[in-house]
Short mmCIF file of C-alpha atoms and ligand atoms in Angstrom, two decimals:
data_model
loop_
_atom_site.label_atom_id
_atom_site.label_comp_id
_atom_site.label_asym_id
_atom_site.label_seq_id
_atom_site.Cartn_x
_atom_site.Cartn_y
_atom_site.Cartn_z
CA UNK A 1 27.50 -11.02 -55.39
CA UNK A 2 26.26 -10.33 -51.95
CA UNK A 3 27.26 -12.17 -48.98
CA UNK A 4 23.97 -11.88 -47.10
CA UNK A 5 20.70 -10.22 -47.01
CA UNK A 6 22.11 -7.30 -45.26
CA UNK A 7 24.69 -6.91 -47.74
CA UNK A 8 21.85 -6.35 -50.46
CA UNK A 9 20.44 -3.68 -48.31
CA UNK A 10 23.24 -2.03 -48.05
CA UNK A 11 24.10 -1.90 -52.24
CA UNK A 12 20.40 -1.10 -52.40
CA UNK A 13 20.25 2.02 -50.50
CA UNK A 14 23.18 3.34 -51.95
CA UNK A 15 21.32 2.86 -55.24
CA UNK A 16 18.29 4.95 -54.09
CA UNK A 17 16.10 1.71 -54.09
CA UNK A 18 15.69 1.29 -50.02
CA UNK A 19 13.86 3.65 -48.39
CA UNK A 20 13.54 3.10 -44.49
CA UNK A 21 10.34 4.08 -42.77
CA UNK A 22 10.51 5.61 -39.47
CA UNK A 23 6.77 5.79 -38.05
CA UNK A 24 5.16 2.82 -36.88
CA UNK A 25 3.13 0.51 -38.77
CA UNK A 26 0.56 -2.22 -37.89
CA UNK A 27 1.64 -5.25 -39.44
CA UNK A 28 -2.27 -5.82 -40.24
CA UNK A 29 -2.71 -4.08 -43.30
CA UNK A 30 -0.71 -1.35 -43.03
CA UNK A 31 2.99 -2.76 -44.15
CA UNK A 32 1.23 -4.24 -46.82
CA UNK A 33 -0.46 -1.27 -48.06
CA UNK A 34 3.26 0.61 -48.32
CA UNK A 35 3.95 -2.51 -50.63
CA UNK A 36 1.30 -1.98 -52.63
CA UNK A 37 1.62 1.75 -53.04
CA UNK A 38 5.56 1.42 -54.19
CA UNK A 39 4.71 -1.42 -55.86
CA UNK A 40 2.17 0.85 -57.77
CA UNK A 41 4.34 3.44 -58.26
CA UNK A 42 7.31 1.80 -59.12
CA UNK A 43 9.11 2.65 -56.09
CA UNK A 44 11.69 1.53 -53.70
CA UNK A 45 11.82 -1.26 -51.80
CA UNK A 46 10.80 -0.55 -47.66
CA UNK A 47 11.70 -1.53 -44.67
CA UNK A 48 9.96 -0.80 -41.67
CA UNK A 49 11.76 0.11 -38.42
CA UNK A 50 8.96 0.16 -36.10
CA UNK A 51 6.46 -2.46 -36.14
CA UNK A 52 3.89 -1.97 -33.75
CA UNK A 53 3.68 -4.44 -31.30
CA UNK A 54 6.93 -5.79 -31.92
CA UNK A 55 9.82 -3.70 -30.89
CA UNK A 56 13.19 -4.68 -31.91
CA UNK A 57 12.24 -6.02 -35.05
CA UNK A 58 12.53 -5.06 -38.37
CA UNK A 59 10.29 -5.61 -41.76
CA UNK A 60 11.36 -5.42 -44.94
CA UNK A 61 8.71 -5.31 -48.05
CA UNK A 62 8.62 -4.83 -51.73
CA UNK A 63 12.43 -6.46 -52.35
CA UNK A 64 10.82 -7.54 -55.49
CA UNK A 65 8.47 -4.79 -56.19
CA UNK A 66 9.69 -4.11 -59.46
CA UNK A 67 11.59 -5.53 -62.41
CA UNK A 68 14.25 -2.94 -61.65
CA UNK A 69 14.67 -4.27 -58.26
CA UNK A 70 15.17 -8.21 -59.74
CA UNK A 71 17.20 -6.19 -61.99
CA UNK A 72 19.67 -5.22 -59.43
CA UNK A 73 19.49 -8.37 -57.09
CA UNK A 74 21.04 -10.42 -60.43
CA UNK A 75 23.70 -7.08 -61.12
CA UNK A 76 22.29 -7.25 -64.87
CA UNK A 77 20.25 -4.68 -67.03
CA UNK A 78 16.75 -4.02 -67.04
CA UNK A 79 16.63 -4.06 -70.23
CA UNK A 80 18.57 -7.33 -71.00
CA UNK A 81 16.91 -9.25 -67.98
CA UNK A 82 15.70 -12.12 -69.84
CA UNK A 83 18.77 -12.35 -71.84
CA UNK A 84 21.65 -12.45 -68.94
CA UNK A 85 19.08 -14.32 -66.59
CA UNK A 86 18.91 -17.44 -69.27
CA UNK A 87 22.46 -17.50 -69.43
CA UNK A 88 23.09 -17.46 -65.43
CA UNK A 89 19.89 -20.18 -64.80
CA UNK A 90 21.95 -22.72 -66.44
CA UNK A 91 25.32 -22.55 -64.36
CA UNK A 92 24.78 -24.65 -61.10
CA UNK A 93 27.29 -24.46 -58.16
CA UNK A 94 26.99 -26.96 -55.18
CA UNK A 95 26.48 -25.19 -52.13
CA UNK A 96 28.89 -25.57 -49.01
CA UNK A 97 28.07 -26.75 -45.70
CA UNK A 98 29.90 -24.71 -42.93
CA UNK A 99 30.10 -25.49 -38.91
CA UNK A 100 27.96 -22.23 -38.06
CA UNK A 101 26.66 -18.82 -39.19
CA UNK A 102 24.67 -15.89 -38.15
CA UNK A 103 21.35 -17.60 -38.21
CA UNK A 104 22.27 -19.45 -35.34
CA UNK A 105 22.79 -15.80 -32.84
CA UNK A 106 19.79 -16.67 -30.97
CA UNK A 107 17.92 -20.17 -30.99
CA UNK A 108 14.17 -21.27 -29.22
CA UNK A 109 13.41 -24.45 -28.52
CA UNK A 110 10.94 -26.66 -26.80
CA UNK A 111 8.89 -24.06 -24.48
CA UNK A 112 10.21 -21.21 -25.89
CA UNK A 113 9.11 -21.84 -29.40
CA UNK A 114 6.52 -19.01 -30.09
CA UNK A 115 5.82 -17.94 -33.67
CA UNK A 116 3.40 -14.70 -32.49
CA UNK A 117 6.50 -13.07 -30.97
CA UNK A 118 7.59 -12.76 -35.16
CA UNK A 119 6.34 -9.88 -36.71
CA UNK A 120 3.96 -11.79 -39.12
CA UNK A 121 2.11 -9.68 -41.60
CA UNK A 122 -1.79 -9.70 -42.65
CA UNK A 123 -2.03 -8.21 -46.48
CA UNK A 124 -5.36 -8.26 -48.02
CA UNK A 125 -8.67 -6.97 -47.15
CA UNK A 126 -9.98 -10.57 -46.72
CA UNK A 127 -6.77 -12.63 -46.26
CA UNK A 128 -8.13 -14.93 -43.03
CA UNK A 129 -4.64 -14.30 -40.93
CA UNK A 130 -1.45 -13.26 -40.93
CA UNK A 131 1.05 -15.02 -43.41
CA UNK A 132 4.85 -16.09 -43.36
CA UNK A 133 4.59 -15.52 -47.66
CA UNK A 134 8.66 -14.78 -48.55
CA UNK A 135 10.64 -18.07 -47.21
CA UNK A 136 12.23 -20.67 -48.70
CA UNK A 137 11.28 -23.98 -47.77
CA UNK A 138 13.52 -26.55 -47.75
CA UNK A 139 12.63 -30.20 -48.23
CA UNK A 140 14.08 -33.78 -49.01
CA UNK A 141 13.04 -36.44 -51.15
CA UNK A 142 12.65 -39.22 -48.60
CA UNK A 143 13.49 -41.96 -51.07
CA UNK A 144 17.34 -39.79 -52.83
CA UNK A 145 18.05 -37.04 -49.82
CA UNK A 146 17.92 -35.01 -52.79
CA UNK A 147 17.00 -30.93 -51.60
CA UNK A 148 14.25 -28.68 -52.85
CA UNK A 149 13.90 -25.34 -52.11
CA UNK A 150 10.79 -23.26 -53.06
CA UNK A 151 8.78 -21.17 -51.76
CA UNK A 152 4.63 -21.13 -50.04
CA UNK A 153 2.85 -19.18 -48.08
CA UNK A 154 2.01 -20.48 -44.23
CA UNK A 155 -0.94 -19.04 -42.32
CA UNK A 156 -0.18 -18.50 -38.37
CA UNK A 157 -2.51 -21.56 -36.87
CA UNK A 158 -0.55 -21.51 -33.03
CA UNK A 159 2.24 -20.74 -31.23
CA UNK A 160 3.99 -23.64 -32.87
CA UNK A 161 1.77 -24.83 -35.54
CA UNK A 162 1.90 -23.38 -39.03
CA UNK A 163 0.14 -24.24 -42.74
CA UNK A 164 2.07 -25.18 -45.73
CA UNK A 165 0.42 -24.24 -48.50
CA UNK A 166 2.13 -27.05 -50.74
CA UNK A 167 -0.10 -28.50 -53.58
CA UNK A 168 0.94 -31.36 -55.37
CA UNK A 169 1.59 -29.64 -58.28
CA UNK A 170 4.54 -27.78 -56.89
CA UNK A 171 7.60 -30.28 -55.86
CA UNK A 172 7.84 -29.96 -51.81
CA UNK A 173 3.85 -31.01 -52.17
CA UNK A 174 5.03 -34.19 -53.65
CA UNK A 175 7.61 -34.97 -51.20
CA UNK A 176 5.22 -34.09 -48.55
CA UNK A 177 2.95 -36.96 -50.36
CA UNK A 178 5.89 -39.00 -50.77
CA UNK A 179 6.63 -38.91 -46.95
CA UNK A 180 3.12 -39.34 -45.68
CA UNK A 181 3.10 -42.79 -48.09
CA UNK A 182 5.77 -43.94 -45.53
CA UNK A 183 3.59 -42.87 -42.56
CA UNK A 184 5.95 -40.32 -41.89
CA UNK A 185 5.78 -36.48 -41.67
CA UNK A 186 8.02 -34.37 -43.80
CA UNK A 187 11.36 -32.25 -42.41
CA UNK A 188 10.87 -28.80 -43.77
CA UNK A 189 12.89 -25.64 -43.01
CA UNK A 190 12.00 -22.02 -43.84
CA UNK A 191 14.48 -19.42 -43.98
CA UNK A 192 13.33 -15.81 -44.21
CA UNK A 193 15.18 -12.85 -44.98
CA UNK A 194 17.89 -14.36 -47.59
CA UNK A 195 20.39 -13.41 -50.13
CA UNK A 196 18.43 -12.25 -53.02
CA UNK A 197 20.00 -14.76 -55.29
CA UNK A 198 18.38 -17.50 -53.02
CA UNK A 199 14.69 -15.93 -53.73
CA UNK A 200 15.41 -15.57 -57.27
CA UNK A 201 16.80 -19.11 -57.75
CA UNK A 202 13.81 -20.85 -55.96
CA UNK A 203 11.24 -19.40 -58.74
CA UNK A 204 13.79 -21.34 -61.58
CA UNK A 205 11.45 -23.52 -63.43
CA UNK A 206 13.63 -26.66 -63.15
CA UNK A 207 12.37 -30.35 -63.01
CA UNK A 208 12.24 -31.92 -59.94
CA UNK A 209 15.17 -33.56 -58.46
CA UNK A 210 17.15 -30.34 -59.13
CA UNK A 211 18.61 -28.85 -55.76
CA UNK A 212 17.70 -25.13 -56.19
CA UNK A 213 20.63 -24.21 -53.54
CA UNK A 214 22.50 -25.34 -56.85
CA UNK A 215 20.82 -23.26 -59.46
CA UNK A 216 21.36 -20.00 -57.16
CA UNK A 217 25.18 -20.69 -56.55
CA UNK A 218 24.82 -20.48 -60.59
CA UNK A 219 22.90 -16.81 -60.32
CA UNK A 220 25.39 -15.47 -57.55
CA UNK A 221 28.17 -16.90 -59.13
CA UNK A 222 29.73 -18.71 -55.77
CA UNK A 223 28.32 -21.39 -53.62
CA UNK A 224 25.67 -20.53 -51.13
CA UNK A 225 26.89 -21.27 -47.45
CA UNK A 226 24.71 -23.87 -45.44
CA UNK A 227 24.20 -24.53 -41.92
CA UNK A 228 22.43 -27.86 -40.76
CA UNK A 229 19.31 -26.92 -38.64
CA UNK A 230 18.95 -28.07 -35.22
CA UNK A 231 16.49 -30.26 -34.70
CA UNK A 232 15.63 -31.61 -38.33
CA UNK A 233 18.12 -33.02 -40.79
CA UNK A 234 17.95 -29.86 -43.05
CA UNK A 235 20.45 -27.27 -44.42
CA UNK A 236 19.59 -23.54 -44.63
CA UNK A 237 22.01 -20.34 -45.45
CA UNK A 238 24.03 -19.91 -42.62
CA UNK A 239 23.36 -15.92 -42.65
CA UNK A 240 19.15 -16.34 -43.10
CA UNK A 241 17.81 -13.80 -40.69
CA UNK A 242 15.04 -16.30 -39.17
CA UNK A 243 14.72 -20.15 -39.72
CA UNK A 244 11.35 -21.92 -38.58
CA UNK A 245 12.29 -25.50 -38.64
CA UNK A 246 9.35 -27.93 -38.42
CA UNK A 247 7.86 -31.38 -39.56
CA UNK A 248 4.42 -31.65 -41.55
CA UNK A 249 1.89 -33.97 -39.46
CA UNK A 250 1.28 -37.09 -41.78
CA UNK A 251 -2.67 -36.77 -43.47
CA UNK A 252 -3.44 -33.54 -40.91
CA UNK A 253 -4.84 -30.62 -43.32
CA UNK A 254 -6.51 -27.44 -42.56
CA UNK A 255 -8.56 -24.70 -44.26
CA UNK A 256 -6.48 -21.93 -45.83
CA UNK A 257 -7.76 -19.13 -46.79
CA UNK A 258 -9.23 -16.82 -47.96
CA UNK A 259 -6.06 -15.08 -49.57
CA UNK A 260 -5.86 -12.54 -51.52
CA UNK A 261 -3.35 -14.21 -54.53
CA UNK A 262 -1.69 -13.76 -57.57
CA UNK A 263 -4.55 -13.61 -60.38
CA UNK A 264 -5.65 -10.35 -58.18
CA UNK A 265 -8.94 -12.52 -56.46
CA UNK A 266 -9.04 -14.16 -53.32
CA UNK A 267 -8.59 -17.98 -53.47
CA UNK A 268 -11.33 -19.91 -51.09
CA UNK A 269 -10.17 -22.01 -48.13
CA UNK A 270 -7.94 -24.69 -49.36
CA UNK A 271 -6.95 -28.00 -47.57
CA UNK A 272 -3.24 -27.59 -46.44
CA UNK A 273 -1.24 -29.96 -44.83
CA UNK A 274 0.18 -28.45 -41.15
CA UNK A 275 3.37 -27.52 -39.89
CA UNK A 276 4.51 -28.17 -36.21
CA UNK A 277 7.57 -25.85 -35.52
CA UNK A 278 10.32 -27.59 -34.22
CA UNK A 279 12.98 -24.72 -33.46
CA UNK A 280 13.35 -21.09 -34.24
CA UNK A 281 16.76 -19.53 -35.39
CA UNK A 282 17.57 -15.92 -35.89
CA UNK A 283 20.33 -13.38 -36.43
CA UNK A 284 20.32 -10.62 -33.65
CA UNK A 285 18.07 -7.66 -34.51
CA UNK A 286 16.42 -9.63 -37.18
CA UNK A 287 14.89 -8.51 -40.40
CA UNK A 288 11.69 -10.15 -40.98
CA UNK A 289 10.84 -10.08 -44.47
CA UNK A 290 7.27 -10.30 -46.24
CA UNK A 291 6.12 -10.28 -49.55
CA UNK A 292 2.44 -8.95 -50.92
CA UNK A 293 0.61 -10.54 -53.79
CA UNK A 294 -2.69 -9.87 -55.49
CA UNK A 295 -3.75 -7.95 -58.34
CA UNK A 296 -0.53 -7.89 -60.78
CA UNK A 297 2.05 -6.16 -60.83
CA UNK A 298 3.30 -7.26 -57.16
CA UNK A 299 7.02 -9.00 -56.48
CA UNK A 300 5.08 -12.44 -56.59
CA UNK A 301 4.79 -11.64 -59.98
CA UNK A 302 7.80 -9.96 -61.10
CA UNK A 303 9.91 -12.74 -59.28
CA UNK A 304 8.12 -15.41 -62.13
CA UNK A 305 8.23 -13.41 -64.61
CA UNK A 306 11.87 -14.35 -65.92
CA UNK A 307 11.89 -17.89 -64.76
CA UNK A 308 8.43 -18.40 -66.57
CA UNK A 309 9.84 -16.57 -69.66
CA UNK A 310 13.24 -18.70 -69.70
CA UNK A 311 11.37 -22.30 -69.86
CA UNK A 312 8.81 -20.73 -72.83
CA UNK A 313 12.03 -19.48 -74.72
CA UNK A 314 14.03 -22.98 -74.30
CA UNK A 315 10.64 -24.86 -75.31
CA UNK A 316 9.77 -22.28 -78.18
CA UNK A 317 13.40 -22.82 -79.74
CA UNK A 318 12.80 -26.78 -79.67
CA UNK A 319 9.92 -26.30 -82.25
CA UNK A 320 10.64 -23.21 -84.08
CA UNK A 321 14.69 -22.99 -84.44
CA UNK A 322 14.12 -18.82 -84.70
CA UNK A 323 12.23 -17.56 -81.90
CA UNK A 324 12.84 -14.26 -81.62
CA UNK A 325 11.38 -12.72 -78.57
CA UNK A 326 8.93 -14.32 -76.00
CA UNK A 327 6.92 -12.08 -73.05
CA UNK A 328 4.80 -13.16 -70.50
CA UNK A 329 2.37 -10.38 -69.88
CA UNK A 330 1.87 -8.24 -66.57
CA UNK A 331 -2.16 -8.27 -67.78
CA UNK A 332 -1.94 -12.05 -67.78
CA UNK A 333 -0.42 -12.33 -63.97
CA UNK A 334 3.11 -13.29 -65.68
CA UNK A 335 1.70 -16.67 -65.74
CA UNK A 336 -1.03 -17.66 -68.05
CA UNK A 337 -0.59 -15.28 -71.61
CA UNK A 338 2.70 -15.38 -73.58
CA UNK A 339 3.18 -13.63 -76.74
CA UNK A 340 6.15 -15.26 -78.92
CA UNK A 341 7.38 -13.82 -82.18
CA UNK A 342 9.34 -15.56 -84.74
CA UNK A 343 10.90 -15.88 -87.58
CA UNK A 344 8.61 -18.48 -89.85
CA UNK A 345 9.40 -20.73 -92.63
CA UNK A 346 6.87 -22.49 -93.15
CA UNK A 347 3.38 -22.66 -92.50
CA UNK A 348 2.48 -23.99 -89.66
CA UNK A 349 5.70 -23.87 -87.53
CA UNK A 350 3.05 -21.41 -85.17
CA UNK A 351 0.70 -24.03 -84.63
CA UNK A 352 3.02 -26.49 -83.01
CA UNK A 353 4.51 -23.97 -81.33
CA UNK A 354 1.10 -23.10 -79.42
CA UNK A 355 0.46 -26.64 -78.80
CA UNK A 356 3.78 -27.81 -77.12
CA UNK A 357 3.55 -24.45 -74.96
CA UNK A 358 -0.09 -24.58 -73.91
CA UNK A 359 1.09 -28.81 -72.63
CA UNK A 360 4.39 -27.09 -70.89
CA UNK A 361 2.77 -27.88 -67.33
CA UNK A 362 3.45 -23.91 -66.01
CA UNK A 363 -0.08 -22.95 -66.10
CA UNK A 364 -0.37 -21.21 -69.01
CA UNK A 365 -3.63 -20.78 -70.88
CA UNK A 366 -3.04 -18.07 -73.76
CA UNK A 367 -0.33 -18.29 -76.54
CA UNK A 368 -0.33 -15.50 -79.23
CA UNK A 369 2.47 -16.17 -82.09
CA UNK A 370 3.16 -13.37 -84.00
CA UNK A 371 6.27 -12.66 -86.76
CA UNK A 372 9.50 -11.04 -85.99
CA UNK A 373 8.42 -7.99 -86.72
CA UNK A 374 6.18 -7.42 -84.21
CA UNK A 375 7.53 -5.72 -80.96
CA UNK A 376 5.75 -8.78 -78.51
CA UNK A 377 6.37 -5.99 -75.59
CA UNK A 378 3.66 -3.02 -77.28
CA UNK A 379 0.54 -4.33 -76.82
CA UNK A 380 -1.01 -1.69 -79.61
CA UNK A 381 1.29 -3.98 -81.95
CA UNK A 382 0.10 -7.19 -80.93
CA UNK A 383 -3.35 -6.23 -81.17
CA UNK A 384 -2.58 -4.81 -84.74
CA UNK A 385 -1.32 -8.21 -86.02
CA UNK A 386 -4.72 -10.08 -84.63
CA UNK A 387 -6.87 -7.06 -86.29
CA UNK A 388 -4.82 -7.72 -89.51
CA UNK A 389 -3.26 -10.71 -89.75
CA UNK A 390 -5.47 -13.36 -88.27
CA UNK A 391 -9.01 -15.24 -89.15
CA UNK A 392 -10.34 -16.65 -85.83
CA UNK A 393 -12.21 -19.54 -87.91
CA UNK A 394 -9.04 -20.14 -88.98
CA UNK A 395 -6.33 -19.37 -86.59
CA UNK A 396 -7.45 -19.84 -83.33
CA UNK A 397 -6.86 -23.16 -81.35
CA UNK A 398 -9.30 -24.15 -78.29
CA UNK A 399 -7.50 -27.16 -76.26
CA UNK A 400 -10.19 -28.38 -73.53
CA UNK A 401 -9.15 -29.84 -70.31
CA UNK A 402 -5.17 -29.41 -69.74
CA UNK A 403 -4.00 -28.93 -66.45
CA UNK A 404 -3.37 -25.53 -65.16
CA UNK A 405 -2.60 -23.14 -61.89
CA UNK A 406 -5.10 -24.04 -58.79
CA UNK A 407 -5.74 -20.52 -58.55
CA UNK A 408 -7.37 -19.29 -61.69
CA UNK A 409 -10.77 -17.91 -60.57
CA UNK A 410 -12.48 -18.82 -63.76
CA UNK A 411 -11.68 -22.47 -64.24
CA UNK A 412 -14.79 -25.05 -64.35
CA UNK A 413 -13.20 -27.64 -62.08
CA UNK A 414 -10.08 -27.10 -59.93
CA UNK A 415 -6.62 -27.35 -61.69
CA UNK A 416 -8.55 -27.89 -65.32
CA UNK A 417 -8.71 -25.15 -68.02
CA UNK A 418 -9.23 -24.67 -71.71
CA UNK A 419 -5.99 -23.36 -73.17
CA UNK A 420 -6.06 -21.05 -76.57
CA UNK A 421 -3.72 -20.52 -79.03
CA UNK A 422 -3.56 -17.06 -81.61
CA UNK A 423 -1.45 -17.72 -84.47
CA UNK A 424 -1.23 -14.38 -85.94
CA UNK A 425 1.19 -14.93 -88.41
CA UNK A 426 1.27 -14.07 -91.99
CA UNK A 427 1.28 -16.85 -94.14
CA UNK A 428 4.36 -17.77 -96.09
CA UNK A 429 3.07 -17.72 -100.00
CA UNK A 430 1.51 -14.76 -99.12
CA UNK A 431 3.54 -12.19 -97.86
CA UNK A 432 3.40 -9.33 -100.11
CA UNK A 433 -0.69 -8.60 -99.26
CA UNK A 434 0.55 -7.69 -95.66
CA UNK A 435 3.46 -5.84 -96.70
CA UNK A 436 3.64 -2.76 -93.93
CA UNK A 437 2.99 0.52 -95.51
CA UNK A 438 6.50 2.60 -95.08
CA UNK A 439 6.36 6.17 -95.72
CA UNK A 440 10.11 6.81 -96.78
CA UNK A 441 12.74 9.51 -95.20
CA UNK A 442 11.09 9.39 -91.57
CA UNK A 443 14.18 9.34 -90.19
CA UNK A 444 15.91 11.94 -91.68
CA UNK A 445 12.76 14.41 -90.45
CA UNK A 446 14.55 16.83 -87.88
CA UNK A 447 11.87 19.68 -86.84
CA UNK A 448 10.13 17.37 -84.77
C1 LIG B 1 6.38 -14.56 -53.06
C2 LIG B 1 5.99 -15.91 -53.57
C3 LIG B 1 5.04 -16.67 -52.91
C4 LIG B 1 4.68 -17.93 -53.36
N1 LIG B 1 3.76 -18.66 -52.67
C5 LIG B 1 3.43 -19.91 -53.08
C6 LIG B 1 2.51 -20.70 -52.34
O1 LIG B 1 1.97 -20.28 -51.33
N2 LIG B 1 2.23 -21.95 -52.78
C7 LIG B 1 2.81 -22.45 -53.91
O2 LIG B 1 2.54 -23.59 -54.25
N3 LIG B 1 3.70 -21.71 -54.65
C8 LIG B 1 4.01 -20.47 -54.24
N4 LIG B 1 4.92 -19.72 -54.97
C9 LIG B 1 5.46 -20.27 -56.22
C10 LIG B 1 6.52 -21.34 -56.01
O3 LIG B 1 7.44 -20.97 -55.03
C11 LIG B 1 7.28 -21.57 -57.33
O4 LIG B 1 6.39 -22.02 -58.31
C12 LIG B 1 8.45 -22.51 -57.21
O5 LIG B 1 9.23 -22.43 -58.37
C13 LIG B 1 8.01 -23.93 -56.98
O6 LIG B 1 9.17 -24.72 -56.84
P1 LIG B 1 9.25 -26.20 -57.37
O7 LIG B 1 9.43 -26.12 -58.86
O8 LIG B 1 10.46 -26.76 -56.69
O9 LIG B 1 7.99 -26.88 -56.99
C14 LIG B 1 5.28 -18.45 -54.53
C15 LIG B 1 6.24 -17.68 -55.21
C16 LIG B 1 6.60 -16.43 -54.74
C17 LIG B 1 7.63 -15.65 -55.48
MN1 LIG B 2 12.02 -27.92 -57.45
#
């Protein structure tokens, strides 16, 4: 457990997985191209100690960059990710408020308020502006008080004035629809540079009404420490290194984009409703924090992968009682291809299982099923049991029309897709025809 985001830093580097970078950098492209290269390469997470243009700041990039990196944030194996993260995802602790923290060292408001003095970074080749992309945003419901905290990009519009890239399919678009059915605008705070847990927590796939604050108590293992913001009726963590607080302007939407996103294409200029800032808190010497994404693997996508993963695994098990193993492939932006293997009893147990996953509501598009013994993570294995185990006449499901991600390049209308299903299981009165041919004493070969 860390207590801030500077206490993360700290474990990281002594872990090898922070490397600070001492020549300047343009926050236009360049940052962003030091995330993508470590990204790449598996690297280390960065952070930038001379921004150009904006001395005294800090930017840190790539927390995420890699599975290893999630690994660490959590304090669990790579290798047993999935495992120990679906175990901590279901313990919730409340959160506490306390009187004050460090995100309150320095505070703008009124005249003072002036978002290009933060170190905002432009990432893609034809990304329209600069974007906040790594803070949480915190929301109520105006109807129960209840919290949500996610997170959405916001494209620098004015000194005060922000986008929210919210859609209705995600819950703080709802409650900004919700408010703006009241005629009002909706209280939103964005925290940036938080305890990892925080981050981590806000991807959870959990319904609405569920305060995330409460899900990543559950991941850290103690309750995350609130402040209320200043000027809305908010709470953020008390040691977030910048908060923007702000209030969406009822039926006001702009164009946002391009941006370069997560299925590795640029998404065209979407309507987004606006953000005017209402107050600006930060630590002293604050860390901003950014976050790229674009073609897969980036920390957008690694930072799905497990919450995606969890949800398919808890549905899978409602239909077929021995799911095995379940992996939402890097190929497939984490988001719309799952393979699933299990263990089948009877015959059509894979058929089910592809419809109640392709009507989860996640965005997926692809489900493969294949049997237990098929390693779901070797792609040369999955590809074996659709050569040799599967009649597409036969096998292969076509759903039309179920609702998917708005940012699937391919899709005939917005937020509508054909899903697919691949069950590439052997059939039960049939087994011995696929029986794997074995050549025996393999493992008792010791020259090579
Ligand atoms: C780095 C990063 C950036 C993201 N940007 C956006 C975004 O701009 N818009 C969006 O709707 N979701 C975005 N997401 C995904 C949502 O934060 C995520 O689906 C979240 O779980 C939604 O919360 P909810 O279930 O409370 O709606 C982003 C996720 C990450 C990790
Ligand atoms: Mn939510």
């Amino acid at each position: 457990m860390f207590e801030d985001l500077r206490g993360y830093l700290t474990h990281l580097e002594n872990q090898g997985q922070l490397l600070r970078v001492s020549d300047e950098v343009d926050p236009k492209f360049e940052i962003a191209a030091g995330i993508r290269k470590t990204s790449d390469i598996e690297g280390p997470a960065l952070l930038f100690e001379k921004v150009k243009g904006f001395a005294g700041w800090r930017v840190l990039g790539g927390l995420f960059a890699t599975r290893r990196l999630v690994a660490l944030a959590l304090g669990v194996s790579e290798e047993k990710l999935l495992e120990h993260y679906l175990t901590l995802e279901e313990r919730r602790i409340a959160p506490e408020v306390v009187a004050s923290g460090p995100a309150k060292e320095i505070c703008w408001k009124g005249n003072d308020i002036d978002l290009y003095r933060l170190p905002l970074v432009t990432h893609s080749e034809k990304d329209v502006g600069p974007y906040v992309t790594i803070g949480i945003q915190v929301g109520k419901d105006p109807d129960t008080g209840i919290r949500n905290v996610s997170i959405h990009r916001m494209l620098l519009l004015g000194k005060d004035r922000l986008s929210l890239w919210a859609p209705a399919d995600h819950h703080l678009g709802r409650l900004i629809l919700k408010a703006e059915e009241k005629g009002r605008g909706l209280e939103v705070a964005t925290a940036i540079g938080v305890e990892p847990s925080l981050i981590i927590g806000s991807q959870a796939k959990v319904p609405y009404g569920v305060d995330e604050y409460h899900v990543a108590g559950g991941l850290r293992g103690a309750p995350v420490k609130l402040v209320r913001c200043e000027t809305i009726d908010v709470e953020v963590p008390a040691s977030a290194e910048i908060v923007i607080e702000g209030v969406t302007i009822p039926g006001e939407r702009v164009p946002d984009g391009p941006y370069g996103e997560y299925p590795g294409c640029y998404s065209e200029a979407k309507q987004a409703p606006v953000l005017k800032v209402t107050a600006i808190t930060m630590r002293k010497n604050p860390i901003y924090q950014t976050a790229l994404t674009g073609m897969p693997v980036t920390e957008n996508h690694t930072l799905i992968e497990y919450a995606n993963a969890a949800v398919i695994y808890r549905e899978a098990k409602k239909i077929v009682p021995e799911v095995c193993e379940v992996y939402v492939t890097p190929g497939g932006t984490f988001r719309h291809h799952v393979v699933v293997s299990i263990k089948k009893r009877h015959d059509d147990e894979a058929r089910n299982l592809i419809l109640a996953l392709l009507a989860l509501g996640i965005g997926l598009k692809q489900v493969i099923v294949v049997d237990e013994d098929i390693d779901v993570h070797d792609s040369t294995q999955v590809e074996w049991a659709l050569s040799t185990r599967m009649q597409p006449d036969r096998d292969i499901i076509i759903i039309p029309r179920i609702a998917c991600s708005t940012l699937d390049p391919s899709v005939p209308e917005p937020r509508t897709t054909a899903g697919w299903g691949i069950d590439a299981t052997v059939p039960v009165s049939d087994r011995e025809r696929f029986e794997k041919v074995l050549v025996p004493g393999v493992d008792k070969v010791k020259y090579v």
